[in-house]
CSV table of C-alpha atoms in Angstrom, one decimal:
chain,number,residue,atom,x,y,z
A,1247,UNK,CA,189.7,45.6,74.9
A,1248,UNK,CA,189.4,44.7,71.2
A,1249,UNK,CA,190.6,46.7,68.2
A,1250,UNK,CA,187.4,48.8,67.9
A,1251,UNK,CA,187.8,49.8,71.6
A,1252,UNK,CA,191.5,50.5,71.4
A,1253,UNK,CA,191.0,52.7,68.3
A,1254,UNK,CA,188.2,54.6,69.8
A,1255,UNK,CA,190.1,55.2,73.1
A,1256,UNK,CA,193.1,56.5,71.1
A,1257,UNK,CA,190.9,59.0,69.3
A,1258,UNK,CA,189.5,60.1,72.7
A,1259,UNK,CA,192.9,60.4,74.2
A,1260,UNK,CA,193.9,62.6,71.3
A,1261,UNK,CA,190.8,64.8,71.8
A,1262,UNK,CA,191.9,65.1,75.5
A,1263,UNK,CA,195.4,66.0,74.3
A,1264,UNK,CA,196.8,62.9,76.3
A,1265,UNK,CA,199.7,60.8,75.1
A,1266,UNK,CA,198.9,58.1,72.7
A,1267,UNK,CA,200.6,55.0,71.5
A,1268,UNK,CA,200.6,56.2,68.0
A,1269,UNK,CA,199.2,59.3,66.2
A,1270,UNK,CA,195.7,58.4,65.1
A,1271,UNK,CA,194.5,58.9,61.4
A,1272,UNK,CA,190.8,59.4,60.7
A,1273,UNK,CA,190.2,59.8,56.9
A,1274,UNK,CA,187.1,61.1,55.1
A,1275,UNK,CA,186.9,60.5,51.3
A,1276,UNK,CA,183.8,58.9,49.9
A,1277,UNK,CA,184.3,59.7,46.4
A,1278,UNK,CA,188.0,58.8,46.7
A,1279,UNK,CA,187.1,55.3,47.9
A,1280,UNK,CA,184.7,54.7,45.0
A,1281,UNK,CA,187.2,55.9,42.4
A,1282,UNK,CA,190.0,53.9,43.9
A,1283,UNK,CA,188.0,50.7,43.8
A,1284,UNK,CA,186.7,51.5,40.2
A,1285,UNK,CA,183.1,51.7,41.5
A,1286,UNK,CA,180.8,54.2,39.4
A,1287,UNK,CA,179.6,57.0,41.6
A,1288,UNK,CA,176.0,56.2,40.7
A,1289,UNK,CA,176.3,52.7,42.0
A,1290,UNK,CA,178.2,54.0,45.1
A,1291,UNK,CA,175.4,56.4,45.8
A,1292,UNK,CA,172.5,53.8,45.4
A,1293,UNK,CA,173.9,50.5,46.5
A,1294,UNK,CA,174.9,51.0,50.1
A,1295,UNK,CA,176.1,47.5,50.7
A,1296,UNK,CA,178.5,48.0,47.9
A,1297,UNK,CA,179.5,51.4,49.1
A,1298,UNK,CA,180.2,50.1,52.7
A,1299,UNK,CA,182.3,47.2,51.3
A,1300,UNK,CA,184.1,49.7,49.0
A,1301,UNK,CA,185.0,51.9,51.9
A,1302,UNK,CA,186.2,49.0,54.0
A,1303,UNK,CA,188.3,47.7,51.2
A,1304,UNK,CA,190.2,51.0,51.1
A,1305,UNK,CA,190.3,51.7,54.9
A,1306,UNK,CA,191.0,48.3,56.5
A,1307,UNK,CA,194.4,47.6,54.7
A,1308,UNK,CA,195.6,51.0,55.8
A,1309,UNK,CA,194.9,50.1,59.5
A,1310,UNK,CA,193.3,53.5,60.1
A,1311,UNK,CA,192.2,54.4,63.6
A,1312,UNK,CA,188.7,55.7,62.6
A,1313,UNK,CA,186.6,57.0,59.8
A,1314,UNK,CA,184.3,60.0,59.5
A,1315,UNK,CA,181.8,58.2,57.4
A,1316,UNK,CA,180.7,54.6,57.0
A,1317,UNK,CA,178.3,55.3,54.0
A,1318,UNK,CA,177.2,58.5,52.3
A,1319,UNK,CA,174.3,59.8,50.2
A,1320,UNK,CA,174.5,63.1,48.2
A,1321,UNK,CA,170.8,63.4,48.8
A,1322,UNK,CA,171.6,64.5,52.3
A,1323,UNK,CA,173.0,67.7,50.9
A,1324,UNK,CA,169.8,69.0,49.5
A,1325,UNK,CA,168.0,68.5,52.8
A,1326,UNK,CA,170.9,70.2,54.7
A,1327,UNK,CA,171.1,73.3,52.5
A,1328,UNK,CA,167.4,73.5,51.3
A,1329,UNK,CA,168.7,73.2,47.7
A,1330,UNK,CA,168.5,70.7,44.9
A,1331,UNK,CA,171.3,68.3,44.3
A,1332,UNK,CA,172.8,67.0,41.1
A,1333,UNK,CA,173.5,63.3,41.7
A,1334,UNK,CA,175.4,60.8,39.5
A,1335,UNK,CA,172.7,59.3,37.2
A,1336,UNK,CA,170.2,62.0,38.0
A,1337,UNK,CA,171.1,65.2,36.2
A,1338,UNK,CA,174.7,64.0,35.9
A,1339,UNK,CA,176.7,61.3,34.2
A,1340,UNK,CA,176.9,58.0,36.1
A,1341,UNK,CA,180.4,58.7,37.2
A,1342,UNK,CA,180.3,62.5,37.6
A,1343,UNK,CA,180.8,64.1,41.1
A,1344,UNK,CA,177.7,65.1,43.0
A,1345,UNK,CA,177.2,68.9,43.5
A,1346,UNK,CA,174.8,71.4,44.7
A,1347,UNK,CA,172.5,73.3,42.3
A,1348,UNK,CA,172.4,76.6,44.1
A,1349,UNK,CA,169.7,79.1,43.3
A,1350,UNK,CA,167.2,81.2,45.1
A,1351,UNK,CA,165.2,78.1,45.9
A,1352,UNK,CA,163.4,79.8,48.8
A,1353,UNK,CA,161.6,83.1,48.8
A,1354,UNK,CA,162.0,85.7,51.6
A,1355,UNK,CA,158.3,85.6,52.5
A,1356,UNK,CA,158.7,81.9,53.3
A,1357,UNK,CA,160.3,82.9,56.7
A,1358,UNK,CA,156.9,83.9,57.8
A,1359,UNK,CA,155.6,80.5,56.9
A,1360,UNK,CA,158.3,79.0,59.2
A,1361,UNK,CA,157.1,81.1,62.1
A,1362,UNK,CA,153.6,79.9,61.5
A,1363,UNK,CA,154.2,76.3,60.8
A,1364,UNK,CA,157.2,75.5,63.0
A,1365,UNK,CA,160.6,74.8,61.5
A,1366,UNK,CA,160.5,71.0,61.1
A,1367,UNK,CA,157.0,70.9,59.6
A,1368,UNK,CA,158.0,73.7,57.2
A,1369,UNK,CA,161.3,72.0,56.4
A,1370,UNK,CA,159.6,68.7,55.6
A,1371,UNK,CA,157.1,70.3,53.2
A,1372,UNK,CA,159.7,72.4,51.6
A,1373,UNK,CA,162.2,69.5,51.0
A,1374,UNK,CA,159.4,67.4,49.5
A,1375,UNK,CA,158.2,70.2,47.1
A,1376,UNK,CA,161.4,72.1,46.2
A,1377,UNK,CA,164.3,69.8,47.0
A,1378,UNK,CA,163.3,66.7,44.9
A,1379,UNK,CA,161.7,65.0,47.9
A,1380,UNK,CA,165.2,64.3,49.3
A,1381,UNK,CA,163.8,62.8,52.6
A,1382,UNK,CA,162.0,60.1,50.7
A,1383,UNK,CA,165.1,59.5,48.6
A,1384,UNK,CA,167.2,59.0,51.8
A,1385,UNK,CA,165.1,56.1,53.3
A,1386,UNK,CA,167.4,53.4,51.7
A,1387,UNK,CA,170.4,55.3,53.1
A,1388,UNK,CA,169.0,55.4,56.7
A,1389,UNK,CA,167.9,51.7,56.5
A,1390,UNK,CA,171.4,50.8,55.4
A,1391,UNK,CA,173.3,52.7,58.0
A,1392,UNK,CA,172.8,50.2,60.9
A,1393,UNK,CA,174.4,47.2,58.9
A,1394,UNK,CA,177.2,49.5,57.7
A,1395,UNK,CA,178.1,50.3,61.2
A,1396,UNK,CA,178.0,46.7,62.1
A,1397,UNK,CA,180.6,45.9,59.4
A,1398,UNK,CA,182.9,48.7,60.4
A,1399,UNK,CA,182.8,47.8,64.1
A,1400,UNK,CA,183.5,44.1,63.1
A,1401,UNK,CA,186.6,45.5,61.2
A,1402,UNK,CA,187.6,47.4,64.4
A,1403,UNK,CA,187.0,50.8,62.8
A,1404,UNK,CA,185.0,53.3,64.8
A,1405,UNK,CA,183.1,56.1,63.1
A,1406,UNK,CA,183.8,59.5,64.8
A,1407,UNK,CA,181.2,61.5,62.9
A,1408,UNK,CA,177.7,59.9,63.2
A,1409,UNK,CA,175.9,62.9,61.7
A,1410,UNK,CA,176.1,66.6,60.9
A,1411,UNK,CA,174.7,69.5,62.9
A,1412,UNK,CA,173.7,72.4,60.7
A,1413,UNK,CA,173.4,75.9,62.0
A,1414,UNK,CA,170.4,78.0,60.9
A,1415,UNK,CA,172.8,80.3,59.0
A,1416,UNK,CA,173.9,77.5,56.8
A,1417,UNK,CA,170.4,76.2,56.0
A,1418,UNK,CA,169.2,79.5,54.7
A,1419,UNK,CA,172.4,80.6,53.0
A,1420,UNK,CA,172.0,77.6,50.9
A,1421,UNK,CA,168.2,77.8,50.3
A,1422,UNK,CA,168.1,81.5,49.7
A,1423,UNK,CA,171.4,81.8,47.8
A,1424,UNK,CA,174.4,83.6,48.8
A,1425,UNK,CA,173.4,87.0,47.3
A,1426,UNK,CA,169.8,87.1,48.5
A,1427,UNK,CA,170.6,85.7,52.0
A,1428,UNK,CA,173.3,88.2,52.8
A,1429,UNK,CA,171.7,91.3,51.2
A,1430,UNK,CA,167.9,90.8,51.6
A,1431,UNK,CA,167.8,88.8,54.8
A,1432,UNK,CA,170.9,89.4,57.1
A,1433,UNK,CA,171.4,93.0,56.3
A,1434,UNK,CA,167.8,94.1,55.6
A,1435,UNK,CA,165.8,92.1,58.1
A,1436,UNK,CA,168.1,91.1,60.9
A,1437,UNK,CA,165.3,91.0,63.5
A,1438,UNK,CA,163.3,88.6,61.5
A,1439,UNK,CA,166.4,86.4,61.0
A,1440,UNK,CA,166.9,86.3,64.8
A,1441,UNK,CA,163.4,85.2,65.4
A,1442,UNK,CA,163.7,82.5,62.7
A,1443,UNK,CA,167.1,81.3,63.8
A,1444,UNK,CA,166.0,81.0,67.5
A,1445,UNK,CA,163.1,78.9,66.3
A,1446,UNK,CA,165.3,76.7,64.2
A,1447,UNK,CA,167.9,76.4,66.9
A,1448,UNK,CA,165.3,75.4,69.5
A,1449,UNK,CA,163.8,72.6,67.4
A,1450,UNK,CA,167.1,71.4,66.0
A,1451,UNK,CA,168.5,70.9,69.5
A,1452,UNK,CA,165.6,68.6,70.4
A,1453,UNK,CA,166.0,66.6,67.2
A,1454,UNK,CA,169.8,66.3,67.7
A,1455,UNK,CA,169.4,65.2,71.3
A,1456,UNK,CA,167.2,62.4,70.2
A,1457,UNK,CA,169.5,61.5,67.3
A,1458,UNK,CA,172.4,61.1,69.7
A,1459,UNK,CA,170.3,58.8,71.9
A,1460,UNK,CA,169.0,56.8,69.0
A,1461,UNK,CA,172.3,56.3,67.3
A,1462,UNK,CA,174.5,56.0,70.4
A,1463,UNK,CA,176.6,58.8,68.7
A,1464,UNK,CA,180.4,58.9,69.3
A,1465,UNK,CA,180.9,62.2,67.6
A,1466,UNK,CA,179.2,64.8,65.3
A,1467,UNK,CA,180.3,67.4,62.8
A,1468,UNK,CA,179.3,71.0,63.7
A,1469,UNK,CA,179.8,72.5,60.2
A,1470,UNK,CA,181.4,75.8,59.3
A,1471,UNK,CA,181.3,76.6,55.6
A,1472,UNK,CA,179.9,79.9,54.8
A,1473,UNK,CA,180.1,81.0,58.4
A,1474,UNK,CA,183.8,81.6,58.2
A,1475,UNK,CA,185.7,84.9,58.2
A,1476,UNK,CA,186.1,84.7,54.4
A,1477,UNK,CA,182.5,85.8,54.0
A,1478,UNK,CA,181.3,87.4,57.4
A,1479,UNK,CA,182.8,89.8,59.9
A,1480,UNK,CA,183.5,88.9,63.4
A,1481,UNK,CA,180.6,90.9,64.7
A,1482,UNK,CA,178.3,89.1,62.3
A,1483,UNK,CA,179.8,85.7,63.3
A,1484,UNK,CA,179.1,86.5,67.0
A,1485,UNK,CA,175.6,87.6,66.4
A,1486,UNK,CA,174.3,85.1,63.9
A,1487,UNK,CA,176.5,82.0,64.2
A,1488,UNK,CA,178.3,81.6,67.5
A,1489,UNK,CA,175.1,81.1,69.6
A,1490,UNK,CA,174.3,78.0,67.5
A,1491,UNK,CA,177.8,76.7,67.7
A,1492,UNK,CA,177.9,77.1,71.5
A,1493,UNK,CA,174.4,75.5,71.9
A,1494,UNK,CA,175.5,72.4,69.8
A,1495,UNK,CA,178.8,72.2,71.7
A,1496,UNK,CA,177.0,72.3,75.0
A,1497,UNK,CA,174.6,69.6,73.9
A,1498,UNK,CA,177.6,67.4,72.8
A,1499,UNK,CA,179.3,67.8,76.1
A,1500,UNK,CA,176.1,67.1,78.1
A,1501,UNK,CA,175.5,63.9,75.9
A,1502,UNK,CA,179.2,62.8,76.1
A,1503,UNK,CA,179.5,63.1,72.2
A,1504,UNK,CA,182.7,64.5,70.6
A,1505,UNK,CA,182.0,68.0,69.0
A,1506,UNK,CA,184.0,68.1,65.8
A,1507,UNK,CA,184.0,71.7,64.4
A,1508,UNK,CA,184.4,71.0,60.7
A,1509,UNK,CA,185.8,74.4,59.6
A,1510,UNK,CA,186.3,74.7,55.8
A,1511,UNK,CA,188.3,77.8,54.5
A,1512,UNK,CA,190.5,80.1,56.5
A,1513,UNK,CA,189.3,80.3,60.1
A,1514,UNK,CA,192.2,81.9,61.8
A,1515,UNK,CA,190.3,85.1,62.6
A,1516,UNK,CA,187.6,83.3,64.6
A,1517,UNK,CA,189.7,80.7,66.4
A,1518,UNK,CA,190.2,82.9,69.5
A,1519,UNK,CA,186.5,82.7,70.1
A,1520,UNK,CA,186.7,78.9,70.4
A,1521,UNK,CA,189.6,79.3,72.9
A,1522,UNK,CA,187.8,81.9,75.0
A,1523,UNK,CA,184.3,80.3,75.2
A,1524,UNK,CA,184.9,76.5,75.1
A,1525,UNK,CA,186.6,74.2,77.6
A,1526,UNK,CA,190.0,72.7,76.7
A,1527,UNK,CA,190.3,69.1,75.9
A,1528,UNK,CA,186.6,68.7,75.1
A,1529,UNK,CA,186.3,69.2,71.3
A,1530,UNK,CA,188.2,68.8,68.0
A,1531,UNK,CA,188.9,71.6,65.5
A,1532,UNK,CA,189.0,70.0,61.9
A,1533,UNK,CA,190.9,72.3,59.6
A,1534,UNK,CA,191.6,72.1,55.8
A,1535,UNK,CA,194.9,73.4,54.4
A,1536,UNK,CA,193.5,77.0,54.1
A,1537,UNK,CA,193.8,77.8,57.8
A,1538,UNK,CA,197.3,78.2,58.9
A,1539,UNK,CA,197.4,75.1,61.2
A,1540,UNK,CA,200.5,76.2,63.0
A,1541,UNK,CA,199.0,79.6,63.9
A,1542,UNK,CA,195.9,77.7,64.9
A,1543,UNK,CA,198.0,75.8,67.4
A,1544,UNK,CA,199.5,78.9,68.8
A,1545,UNK,CA,196.0,80.4,69.1
A,1546,UNK,CA,194.3,77.3,70.6
A,1547,UNK,CA,197.2,76.3,72.8
A,1548,UNK,CA,198.4,72.8,73.5
A,1549,UNK,CA,195.2,71.5,75.0
A,1550,UNK,CA,192.8,71.7,72.0
A,1551,UNK,CA,192.8,68.7,69.6
A,1552,UNK,CA,193.3,69.6,65.9
A,1553,UNK,CA,192.4,67.3,63.0
A,1554,UNK,CA,193.9,67.8,59.6
A,1555,UNK,CA,195.3,68.9,57.4
A,1556,UNK,CA,197.2,67.1,54.5
A,1557,UNK,CA,196.4,69.4,51.4
A,1558,UNK,CA,194.3,67.9,48.6
A,1559,UNK,CA,196.8,69.2,46.1
A,1560,UNK,CA,199.6,67.2,47.8
A,1561,UNK,CA,197.5,64.0,47.9
A,1562,UNK,CA,196.7,64.4,44.2
A,1563,UNK,CA,199.9,65.8,42.7
A,1564,UNK,CA,202.7,65.1,45.2
A,1565,UNK,CA,204.9,62.2,45.8
A,1566,UNK,CA,204.7,59.7,48.7
A,1567,UNK,CA,208.0,61.0,50.2
A,1568,UNK,CA,206.6,64.6,50.0
A,1569,UNK,CA,203.5,63.5,51.9
A,1570,UNK,CA,205.4,61.7,54.6
A,1571,UNK,CA,207.7,64.8,55.0
A,1572,UNK,CA,204.6,67.0,55.4
A,1573,UNK,CA,202.9,64.8,57.9
A,1574,UNK,CA,206.0,64.3,60.0
A,1575,UNK,CA,206.9,68.0,60.1
A,1576,UNK,CA,203.2,68.8,60.9
A,1577,UNK,CA,203.1,66.5,63.8
A,1578,UNK,CA,206.5,67.8,65.0
A,1579,UNK,CA,205.2,71.4,64.9
A,1580,UNK,CA,201.7,71.0,66.4
A,1581,UNK,CA,201.8,67.7,68.3
A,1582,UNK,CA,202.5,64.9,69.1
A,1583,UNK,CA,199.6,65.3,71.6
A,1584,UNK,CA,196.2,66.7,70.5
A,1585,UNK,CA,196.7,65.6,66.8
A,1586,UNK,CA,194.6,63.6,64.6
A,1587,UNK,CA,195.9,63.3,61.0
A,1588,UNK,CA,193.5,63.4,58.1
A,1589,UNK,CA,193.2,65.2,54.7
A,1590,UNK,CA,192.2,68.8,54.6
A,1591,UNK,CA,188.5,68.1,54.4
A,1592,UNK,CA,187.8,65.1,52.2
A,1593,UNK,CA,190.5,63.1,50.4
A,1594,UNK,CA,190.1,64.3,46.7
A,1595,UNK,CA,188.5,61.7,44.4
A,1596,UNK,CA,191.7,61.8,42.2
A,1597,UNK,CA,194.2,61.3,45.0
A,1598,UNK,CA,196.9,58.8,44.5
A,1599,UNK,CA,196.6,55.6,46.5
A,1600,UNK,CA,200.3,55.7,47.4
A,1601,UNK,CA,200.0,59.1,48.7
A,1602,UNK,CA,197.1,58.2,51.1
A,1603,UNK,CA,199.1,55.3,52.3
A,1604,UNK,CA,202.0,57.6,52.9
A,1605,UNK,CA,199.7,59.9,55.0
A,1606,UNK,CA,198.8,57.0,57.3
A,1607,UNK,CA,202.2,55.5,57.4
A,1608,UNK,CA,204.0,58.7,58.3
A,1609,UNK,CA,201.4,59.3,61.2
A,1610,UNK,CA,201.7,55.8,62.6
A,1611,UNK,CA,205.5,55.7,62.3
A,1612,UNK,CA,206.0,59.0,64.1
A,1613,UNK,CA,207.9,58.4,67.4
A,1614,UNK,CA,205.5,59.3,70.3
């Protein structure tokens, strides 16, 4: 096998909690790569050949085992959260960080339009009219994705997150805004929400199945942002979120695609559900440094792979020896099997290069 195949097999062994020849590292950090190479974010978000080369210049010398993104466009965010996006050079300075412009972009009565039109037809119309026509802006990104994968594969670096699966809860929490969604929708009209969620889930499963086929997907993110216990109760999670999580997981297993549960914030309260409902050695739980990763290991047991969770603050403000100590202790406590090292969510844009290198070095040097 070549380097690409070796790296991918190492990731899959880690997912299955099998012994590996070294602890794999799979970073995610688009803005960090741009900042480290001195590339203005506007150029990074528009010139995808430049963006791909920028990412590789950062990742290849580190000898990482995988990446979670070959290129990125912030225009994806508006389509995924039914919101407008502030993008470098478009509402922001040329080197300012992209961000969501959250407001009540969607009105409650538009749920009825979804039920009449169908989800995908309504989404296309809504994004065109109220989200800066993001799908049109994304065409150059989609066209550049194939060549970017070719460059990464030539460098021997597999991508383990080929796209993002959005649960209905996240779509509308973004489009309706936090307050309106929770108070006017979830609490005041739960029957309507179930009807809409069921339609969205059914149509998304069809789309994602085809996407997996078309992209020959290796892995996908199943996102958990506002679906965590910091905002909703366990009964609300089980009623409105878990059916989508489970359906997406089932599709991934059926299609032999790695389900990566990207869980921002503290998910400790909900992790028992994963252990109870999902099959060991078939998925990855991706944690940031808010969830107590050692308690997560206790909850999930030794047969669930955990990706994470070097804290953003440590990568930005710490010293290389502190990063190495953190990673070494982490692997000792929750590994060495079933561990993939990465930052807690994205590498922060202002992280120190020497700290990122220390993160990779500590993982690869750990005696397995």
